[in-house]
Coordinates of C-alpha atoms and ligand atoms in Angstrom, one line a residue:
M1 CA 89.3 103.6 -10.0
K2 CA 86.4 102.3 -11.7
L3 CA 83.5 103.6 -10.0
A4 CA 79.9 102.0 -10.3
L5 CA 77.6 105.1 -9.9
K6 CA 74.9 105.4 -12.3
N7 CA 72.7 108.8 -13.4
I8 CA 75.8 110.9 -13.1
D9 CA 75.0 114.4 -14.1
P10 CA 77.9 115.3 -16.8
S11 CA 77.2 118.6 -17.8
P12 CA 77.6 121.0 -15.0
S13 CA 81.1 121.7 -16.0
P14 CA 81.3 125.4 -16.9
P15 CA 83.8 127.1 -19.2
L16 CA 85.8 128.6 -16.1
T17 CA 85.3 128.2 -12.6
L18 CA 86.0 131.0 -9.8
A19 CA 89.2 129.1 -8.8
E20 CA 90.5 128.7 -12.7
T21 CA 89.7 132.2 -13.2
L22 CA 91.8 133.3 -10.1
A23 CA 94.7 131.1 -10.5
N24 CA 95.0 132.2 -14.5
R25 CA 94.7 135.7 -14.5
D26 CA 95.8 136.5 -18.1
L27 CA 92.2 137.2 -19.2
E28 CA 92.1 140.9 -18.4
A29 CA 89.6 141.7 -15.5
I30 CA 87.9 144.0 -18.0
D31 CA 87.7 141.5 -20.8
N32 CA 86.3 139.0 -18.5
A33 CA 83.5 141.6 -17.2
E34 CA 82.7 142.7 -20.6
E35 CA 82.6 139.0 -21.7
H36 CA 80.0 138.3 -18.8
I37 CA 78.2 141.8 -19.7
R38 CA 77.7 140.4 -23.0
R39 CA 76.4 137.2 -22.0
I40 CA 73.9 138.6 -19.7
E41 CA 72.7 140.7 -22.5
A42 CA 72.6 137.8 -25.0
Q43 CA 70.3 136.0 -22.5
A44 CA 68.2 138.8 -21.6
D45 CA 65.2 136.3 -21.8
L46 CA 66.6 134.0 -18.7
N47 CA 65.5 137.2 -16.8
A48 CA 67.9 135.9 -14.0
Y49 CA 69.0 139.6 -12.8
I50 CA 66.7 142.6 -11.9
T51 CA 69.1 145.0 -12.0
V52 CA 72.7 144.9 -14.3
S53 CA 75.1 147.1 -13.0
S54 CA 77.4 147.3 -16.3
E55 CA 79.0 150.7 -16.1
R56 CA 80.0 150.1 -12.3
A57 CA 81.0 146.5 -13.3
R58 CA 83.4 148.4 -16.0
A59 CA 84.8 150.7 -13.9
Q60 CA 85.3 148.1 -11.1
A61 CA 87.1 145.8 -13.5
E62 CA 89.6 148.6 -15.0
R63 CA 90.7 149.3 -11.3
S64 CA 91.1 145.5 -10.8
G65 CA 93.4 145.4 -14.0
D66 CA 95.6 148.2 -12.6
R67 CA 95.8 146.7 -9.5
L68 CA 96.7 143.0 -10.9
R69 CA 99.4 144.7 -13.3
R70 CA 100.9 146.4 -10.4
G71 CA 100.6 143.0 -8.6
D72 CA 99.1 143.7 -5.7
G73 CA 95.6 141.8 -6.5
R74 CA 93.3 140.8 -3.7
A75 CA 91.6 137.9 -2.9
L76 CA 88.8 138.4 -5.5
E77 CA 90.3 140.8 -7.7
G78 CA 88.4 141.2 -11.0
A79 CA 86.2 138.5 -10.3
P80 CA 82.1 139.1 -11.7
L81 CA 79.9 138.1 -9.2
A82 CA 76.1 138.4 -9.0
V83 CA 74.5 139.5 -5.7
K84 CA 70.9 138.3 -4.9
D85 CA 68.5 141.4 -5.0
N86 CA 68.3 141.5 -0.9
F87 CA 71.6 142.5 -0.2
C88 CA 71.7 146.5 0.2
T89 CA 74.2 147.5 -2.4
E90 CA 75.0 151.3 -2.0
D91 CA 73.8 153.3 -5.0
I92 CA 72.6 150.3 -6.7
R93 CA 68.7 149.7 -6.7
T94 CA 67.8 147.0 -4.1
T95 CA 64.3 145.7 -4.6
A96 CA 64.1 142.2 -2.8
G97 CA 62.1 141.2 -5.6
S98 CA 59.1 143.6 -4.3
R99 CA 57.4 146.6 -6.0
I100 CA 57.3 148.3 -2.5
L101 CA 61.3 148.7 -2.9
E102 CA 60.9 149.5 -6.9
N103 CA 62.9 152.8 -6.4
F104 CA 64.9 152.2 -3.1
I105 CA 68.7 152.9 -3.6
P106 CA 70.6 152.1 -0.2
T107 CA 72.9 154.5 1.2
Y108 CA 75.2 151.9 2.5
E109 CA 76.4 148.6 1.7
S110 CA 75.8 145.1 3.5
T111 CA 78.6 143.5 5.5
V112 CA 78.8 140.3 2.9
T113 CA 78.7 142.9 -0.3
A114 CA 81.1 144.9 1.5
R115 CA 83.5 142.2 2.1
L116 CA 83.5 141.2 -1.4
L117 CA 84.2 144.5 -2.7
A118 CA 87.3 144.8 -0.1
A119 CA 88.5 141.6 -1.6
G120 CA 88.4 143.2 -5.3
A121 CA 85.1 141.6 -6.6
V122 CA 83.2 142.6 -9.8
F123 CA 79.5 143.3 -9.5
L124 CA 77.4 142.8 -12.3
G125 CA 74.2 143.2 -11.0
K126 CA 71.3 142.2 -8.9
T127 CA 69.8 138.8 -9.2
N128 CA 65.7 138.0 -9.3
M129 CA 64.3 136.5 -6.4
D130 CA 60.9 135.7 -4.7
E131 CA 59.7 138.8 -3.1
F132 CA 61.5 139.2 0.6
G133 CA 62.5 135.7 -0.3
M134 CA 59.2 134.3 0.2
G135 CA 58.7 131.3 -2.6
S136 CA 60.3 128.3 -3.9
S137 CA 60.4 129.2 -7.6
T138 CA 61.0 133.0 -8.1
E139 CA 57.4 132.9 -9.4
N140 CA 56.7 135.5 -6.7
S141 CA 58.8 138.1 -7.7
A142 CA 57.3 141.6 -8.8
Y143 CA 60.1 141.6 -12.0
G144 CA 58.9 138.6 -13.7
R145 CA 59.9 135.0 -13.5
T146 CA 63.1 133.7 -14.0
L147 CA 63.8 130.6 -16.8
N148 CA 65.8 127.4 -15.6
P149 CA 68.6 127.3 -17.9
R150 CA 69.3 123.7 -17.5
G151 CA 65.7 123.0 -18.6
L152 CA 66.0 125.2 -21.8
A153 CA 69.4 123.5 -22.8
L154 CA 67.0 120.3 -22.9
G155 CA 64.5 122.1 -24.4
Y156 CA 62.0 123.0 -21.6
N157 CA 61.3 126.3 -21.3
D158 CA 58.5 126.2 -19.0
L159 CA 60.4 125.2 -16.1
V160 CA 61.1 127.3 -12.5
P161 CA 64.7 127.8 -11.5
G162 CA 63.5 126.9 -7.8
G163 CA 63.5 129.7 -5.1
S164 CA 64.0 132.1 -3.6
S165 CA 67.3 132.5 -4.9
G166 CA 66.8 131.7 -8.9
G167 CA 67.9 134.5 -10.6
S168 CA 71.2 133.5 -8.6
A169 CA 71.2 130.1 -9.3
A170 CA 70.3 131.0 -12.9
A171 CA 72.9 133.2 -13.4
V172 CA 75.8 130.7 -12.2
A173 CA 74.3 127.8 -14.2
A174 CA 74.1 130.3 -17.3
N175 CA 77.4 131.4 -17.3
L176 CA 76.4 135.1 -16.4
C177 CA 78.7 135.3 -13.2
L178 CA 81.0 133.7 -11.9
A179 CA 79.3 132.9 -8.4
S180 CA 77.0 134.6 -6.6
V181 CA 76.0 135.5 -2.9
A182 CA 72.4 134.7 -1.6
T183 CA 70.4 134.2 1.4
D184 CA 68.8 130.9 2.7
T185 CA 65.9 131.1 5.4
G186 CA 64.2 127.8 4.6
G187 CA 66.2 126.2 1.5
S188 CA 66.5 129.5 -0.9
I189 CA 69.8 128.5 -1.6
R190 CA 70.1 124.7 -1.5
Q191 CA 66.9 124.3 -3.6
P192 CA 67.4 126.7 -6.6
A193 CA 71.2 125.4 -6.7
S194 CA 69.8 121.7 -7.0
F195 CA 67.1 122.7 -9.9
C196 CA 69.7 124.7 -11.8
G197 CA 72.5 122.1 -11.5
V198 CA 75.2 124.1 -9.5
V199 CA 76.6 124.1 -5.9
G200 CA 74.6 126.0 -3.1
F201 CA 76.0 126.5 0.7
K202 CA 73.9 127.7 3.3
P203 CA 76.4 128.2 6.7
S204 CA 75.5 127.8 10.1
Y205 CA 73.5 130.8 11.7
G206 CA 75.6 133.3 12.2
A207 CA 78.4 132.3 10.1
C208 CA 78.1 135.3 7.8
S209 CA 76.4 138.6 8.6
R210 CA 73.0 139.4 8.0
W211 CA 73.8 143.4 8.4
G212 CA 72.5 145.0 5.6
V213 CA 70.4 142.3 4.2
V214 CA 66.7 142.7 3.7
A215 CA 65.0 140.6 6.6
Y216 CA 62.4 137.9 6.0
A217 CA 62.6 135.8 9.3
S218 CA 65.7 137.2 10.8
S219 CA 66.0 134.0 13.0
L220 CA 66.3 131.8 10.2
D221 CA 67.9 134.2 7.4
Q222 CA 71.7 133.3 6.7
P223 CA 73.8 134.4 3.9
G224 CA 75.7 132.0 1.8
V225 CA 76.9 131.2 -1.8
I226 CA 75.8 129.7 -5.1
T227 CA 78.7 128.5 -6.8
K228 CA 79.9 126.4 -10.0
T229 CA 82.1 124.0 -7.5
V230 CA 82.4 123.3 -3.8
E231 CA 86.1 124.8 -4.4
D232 CA 84.3 128.0 -5.3
A233 CA 82.2 127.9 -2.4
A234 CA 84.9 127.9 -0.2
I235 CA 87.3 130.6 -1.8
I236 CA 84.0 133.0 -1.1
M237 CA 83.3 131.9 2.4
D238 CA 87.0 132.7 3.4
V239 CA 86.2 136.1 2.3
I240 CA 82.6 136.9 3.7
S241 CA 82.1 134.8 6.7
G242 CA 83.4 135.8 10.4
N243 CA 82.1 137.8 13.2
D244 CA 80.4 141.4 12.5
P245 CA 80.0 143.8 15.0
K246 CA 77.1 144.9 13.4
D247 CA 74.9 142.2 13.8
S248 CA 74.6 140.8 17.4
T249 CA 73.8 137.5 15.9
S250 CA 76.8 136.8 14.0
C251 CA 79.1 134.2 15.5
P252 CA 81.6 135.4 17.9
H253 CA 84.4 132.7 16.5
P254 CA 86.1 132.4 13.3
P255 CA 84.7 129.8 11.3
G256 CA 88.0 128.4 10.3
D257 CA 89.9 128.0 6.7
F258 CA 87.4 127.1 4.2
V259 CA 90.3 126.7 1.1
Q260 CA 93.0 125.3 3.3
D261 CA 91.0 122.6 5.1
L262 CA 89.2 121.5 1.7
N263 CA 90.9 118.3 1.6
S264 CA 91.1 117.7 5.3
C265 CA 88.5 115.0 6.0
P266 CA 88.5 112.0 8.4
E267 CA 89.7 108.7 6.6
R268 CA 86.6 107.0 7.4
P269 CA 83.9 109.3 8.0
I270 CA 80.6 108.2 9.4
V271 CA 77.5 109.6 7.8
G272 CA 74.1 109.4 8.9
I273 CA 71.0 109.2 7.0
P274 CA 67.4 110.3 8.9
N275 CA 64.8 107.2 8.5
A276 CA 62.4 109.8 8.6
F277 CA 63.6 111.2 5.2
R278 CA 64.9 107.8 3.7
N279 CA 61.1 106.9 4.2
V280 CA 59.6 109.6 2.3
E281 CA 57.2 108.4 -0.4
G282 CA 58.0 110.3 -3.5
S283 CA 58.9 109.9 -7.4
P284 CA 60.8 107.0 -8.8
D285 CA 63.2 110.1 -9.6
L286 CA 63.5 110.7 -5.5
E287 CA 64.1 106.9 -5.0
A288 CA 66.7 106.8 -7.8
L289 CA 68.3 109.6 -6.3
W290 CA 68.6 108.1 -2.8
S291 CA 70.1 104.7 -4.1
N292 CA 72.5 107.0 -6.2
I293 CA 73.3 109.2 -2.8
E294 CA 73.9 105.2 -1.2
D295 CA 76.0 104.3 -3.8
L296 CA 78.3 107.6 -3.8
L297 CA 78.8 107.3 0.0
R298 CA 79.6 103.8 -0.3
E299 CA 82.1 104.7 -2.9
S300 CA 83.5 107.5 -0.6
G301 CA 84.5 105.1 2.1
A302 CA 82.0 106.3 4.6
E303 CA 80.1 104.3 7.2
V304 CA 76.3 105.0 6.5
R305 CA 74.5 104.6 9.6
Y306 CA 70.5 105.0 9.6
I307 CA 69.4 107.4 12.1
D308 CA 66.2 108.3 14.0
L309 CA 65.0 111.9 14.5
P310 CA 61.5 111.3 15.6
S311 CA 60.5 115.3 15.8
V312 CA 61.6 116.2 12.1
R313 CA 58.6 115.5 10.4
Y314 CA 57.1 118.7 12.4
S315 CA 59.8 120.5 11.0
L316 CA 57.7 121.9 7.8
P317 CA 54.5 123.3 9.9
A318 CA 57.0 124.8 12.7
Y319 CA 58.8 126.6 10.1
Y320 CA 55.7 128.0 8.0
V321 CA 54.5 129.2 11.8
L322 CA 57.7 130.7 12.6
A323 CA 58.9 132.1 9.7
L324 CA 55.4 133.6 8.8
C325 CA 55.5 135.3 12.2
E326 CA 58.5 136.6 12.1
A327 CA 57.9 138.0 8.5
S328 CA 54.7 139.8 9.5
S329 CA 56.7 141.5 12.4
N330 CA 59.8 142.4 10.0
L331 CA 57.6 143.8 7.1
A332 CA 55.8 146.1 9.1
R333 CA 58.6 148.6 8.4
Y334 CA 57.0 149.2 5.1
D335 CA 54.6 151.6 6.1
G336 CA 55.1 154.3 3.0
V337 CA 57.0 156.7 5.2
R338 CA 60.7 156.2 5.7
Y339 CA 61.5 154.7 2.4
G340 CA 60.2 152.6 -0.4
Y341 CA 56.8 153.2 -2.2
R342 CA 54.0 155.4 -1.0
A343 CA 50.4 155.3 -2.3
E344 CA 49.0 158.6 -3.7
G345 CA 45.8 160.3 -3.5
V346 CA 44.8 159.1 -0.2
K347 CA 43.0 160.9 2.6
S348 CA 44.4 160.1 5.5
L349 CA 47.4 158.4 7.5
T350 CA 45.8 154.9 8.0
E351 CA 44.7 154.9 4.0
M352 CA 48.1 155.9 3.1
Y353 CA 49.4 152.8 5.0
E354 CA 46.6 150.5 3.9
V355 CA 46.8 151.5 0.1
T356 CA 50.8 151.7 0.1
R357 CA 50.8 148.2 1.6
A358 CA 48.1 146.7 -0.7
Q359 CA 49.5 147.9 -3.7
G360 CA 53.2 147.5 -3.0
F361 CA 53.3 143.9 -1.8
G362 CA 52.3 140.8 -3.8
E363 CA 49.8 138.2 -3.5
E364 CA 52.1 135.8 -1.4
V365 CA 53.9 138.4 0.9
K366 CA 50.1 139.5 1.9
R367 CA 49.0 135.9 2.9
R368 CA 52.4 135.5 4.9
V369 CA 51.6 138.7 7.0
L370 CA 48.1 138.0 7.5
L371 CA 49.1 134.3 8.6
G372 CA 51.8 135.5 10.7
T373 CA 49.8 138.3 12.6
F374 CA 46.8 135.9 13.0
A375 CA 49.5 133.4 14.7
L376 CA 50.9 136.3 16.9
S377 CA 47.5 137.3 18.3
A378 CA 46.3 137.1 21.6
G379 CA 44.7 134.1 22.4
Y380 CA 46.5 132.0 19.3
Y381 CA 50.1 133.0 20.4
D382 CA 50.4 130.1 22.6
Q383 CA 48.7 127.7 20.4
Y384 CA 50.9 128.6 17.2
Y385 CA 53.8 130.7 17.5
L386 CA 54.7 129.1 21.2
K387 CA 54.3 125.5 20.0
A388 CA 56.3 125.9 16.7
A389 CA 59.1 127.4 19.0
K390 CA 58.9 124.4 21.0
V391 CA 59.2 122.1 18.2
R392 CA 62.1 124.1 16.9
S393 CA 63.9 123.4 20.1
V394 CA 63.3 119.7 19.9
V395 CA 64.3 119.3 16.1
S396 CA 67.7 121.2 17.3
R397 CA 68.2 119.2 20.2
E398 CA 67.7 115.7 18.4
M399 CA 70.0 116.9 15.6
A400 CA 73.0 117.9 17.8
T401 CA 72.4 114.4 19.7
A402 CA 72.7 112.4 16.2
F403 CA 75.8 114.6 15.6
E404 CA 77.5 113.2 18.5
D405 CA 77.6 109.4 16.8
V406 CA 78.1 110.8 13.0
H407 CA 80.2 113.5 11.4
W408 CA 77.6 114.6 8.9
M409 CA 74.0 113.8 7.5
V410 CA 73.2 113.2 4.0
W411 CA 69.7 113.4 2.3
P412 CA 68.3 115.0 -1.3
T413 CA 68.1 118.8 -1.4
A414 CA 64.2 118.6 -2.7
P415 CA 61.7 116.2 -3.5
S416 CA 61.9 116.5 -7.3
P417 CA 63.8 117.9 -10.1
A418 CA 62.6 121.4 -11.3
F419 CA 58.7 121.7 -11.9
G420 CA 56.6 123.7 -14.2
F421 CA 55.8 127.3 -14.3
G422 CA 52.3 127.3 -12.4
Q423 CA 52.2 123.9 -11.1
H424 CA 52.2 124.8 -7.3
T425 CA 50.8 128.6 -7.7
K426 CA 47.1 127.7 -7.1
D427 CA 47.7 125.6 -4.1
P428 CA 50.3 127.4 -1.6
L429 CA 50.3 124.4 0.6
S430 CA 51.7 122.1 -2.6
M431 CA 54.7 124.8 -2.7
Y432 CA 55.6 124.8 0.8
L433 CA 55.5 121.0 0.8
E434 CA 58.6 121.5 -1.8
D435 CA 60.6 122.6 1.1
L436 CA 60.2 119.2 3.3
F437 CA 63.9 118.5 2.8
T438 CA 65.3 121.9 3.6
V439 CA 63.7 123.5 6.3
P440 CA 64.9 121.4 9.3
V441 CA 68.4 122.9 8.7
N442 CA 67.3 126.2 9.1
L443 CA 65.1 125.4 12.3
A444 CA 68.5 123.8 14.1
G445 CA 70.7 126.7 12.6
L446 CA 72.9 123.8 10.7
P447 CA 75.4 124.4 7.9
A448 CA 74.2 122.5 4.5
I449 CA 75.4 122.1 1.1
S450 CA 73.6 120.9 -1.9
V451 CA 76.1 119.3 -4.5
P452 CA 74.8 118.5 -7.9
G453 CA 75.8 115.3 -9.6
F454 CA 72.6 113.4 -10.5
T455 CA 69.8 113.5 -12.9
A456 CA 66.1 112.5 -13.0
K457 CA 64.3 110.7 -15.9
N458 CA 64.2 113.8 -18.0
G459 CA 67.6 114.8 -18.0
L460 CA 67.3 117.3 -15.3
P461 CA 69.6 118.0 -12.5
M462 CA 69.0 116.8 -8.9
G463 CA 71.2 117.7 -5.9
F464 CA 71.8 116.1 -2.8
Q465 CA 72.5 117.8 0.8
L466 CA 75.1 117.1 3.2
V467 CA 74.6 118.7 6.7
G468 CA 76.7 119.4 9.0
R469 CA 77.0 119.9 13.0
L470 CA 76.7 123.6 14.2
G471 CA 79.8 125.7 13.7
G472 CA 81.2 122.7 11.4
D473 CA 81.0 124.7 8.2
V474 CA 84.4 124.0 7.1
G475 CA 84.3 120.2 7.8
V476 CA 81.0 120.5 5.2
L477 CA 82.8 121.6 2.4
A478 CA 85.6 119.2 2.8
F479 CA 83.7 116.5 2.8
A480 CA 81.5 117.9 -0.3
N481 CA 84.5 118.4 -2.0
R482 CA 85.7 114.9 -1.4
L483 CA 81.9 113.9 -2.9
E484 CA 82.1 116.0 -5.9
Q485 CA 85.5 114.8 -6.9
L486 CA 84.4 111.3 -7.0
L487 CA 81.6 112.2 -9.1
R488 CA 83.9 114.2 -11.5
V489 CA 86.2 111.0 -11.8
A490 CA 82.8 108.9 -12.2
T491 CA 81.7 111.2 -15.1
K492 CA 85.0 111.0 -16.9
Q493 CA 84.8 107.2 -17.4
Ligands
LIG501 N1 60.5 128.5 0.2 C1 61.0 129.0 1.5 C2 59.9 130.0 2.2 O1 59.1 130.5 1.1 C3 62.1 129.3 1.7 C4 62.6 130.8 1.3 C5 63.9 130.9 1.8 O2 64.9 130.2 2.1 N2 64.0 132.3 1.8 O3 59.9 130.5 3.0

């Protein structure tokens, strides 16, 4: 089959995917772990990891090797993975990118990481992120910035990896792990995946447990995965998704079988493109990405329908009110008393709170706590929080109605490829605008995957996202898998 696709991104094919590693386990688990540790050390300048847990990884890999030799390997036996540094990991430091948690060593394991461990995964370490997930570039980490490995390969050493899961996306793209778990509150899995040329899947709200995840905005936070391929995302989702009695917002129904249904798609899928996104005026790269997306959908045999979502344009302001309000409440727990950093040399309790938080939090976190507290204060609550909550309901309803006529919706993941360090740091609003295409999905709780495949003029990767109806996670991966295969065929010709 000859495909008429342009500007295909040929390079993301990594040495070995998770699926290939699991299918072909002649490589000893310990050798595989050592190889990854060696690469992490050799590429320390990327700063993808905040904490590398090499000793633990070696011990886990030895145990996995024993199991594999005995023939009782589990689903992820011996697979070297990375974990975003906002999942609590027992006995491994968990900072959430913040100074205030610099010395925090959890005594318990988050549900998602516990499920990975129970499936035999090997943890290489904890990846860099914007402080508490607040940011779109990983420049808000208290542990230094992460470089974009795809940029580096093209000779640009000043590009962000995206955020907030920039460390996870960079680690996957640079083969410093086979895959990573991460979280997405307003795009933090999908946007860095797009910037680094890898796959990023944010499941439906509640599909993966939030128990043991450092909270940013609880009604929006959702754990998910960053991987090299859609199939790899399915493999991990089968392990980490599903109800958790410890998280009352976790979905009561099992999400389905991701790997088993990876190839089940409707013969003629109906795909919606929201006019509100199609008509966003942007760079020539954005326009080129759009026409590539439309070509790809045509090649896939899908019927494309242009749909109206009249309120979706209010998503960004609504998100930045709701997320900040929730953050101001969630971050009240960092008081210097129970855990984390405590200021020294203070004379009163109030001063201890003030100085602890002033020294422990970074600038962006303080800005958000202030704004969120203001928006929740008496007299302003109705004007901001309540209004934003209403917008959220309307956006969710419009999405749900649109999904009565289409199987999926598609639009770009981000308005541009990776941008430069410092480009948006002076003007926080310009940074928030980067999230234009990702936050509506979180407001409505929908599943969405960013798939790489196209390149910008300067050769950097650009992803597109495929959005499904609430609970339609398995279908999203199945159609993404089909599109990814088409892109692969096009790359080879
Ligand atoms: N960039 C968005 C924010 O700063 C989303 C971050 C995220 O998903 N954690 O809020």
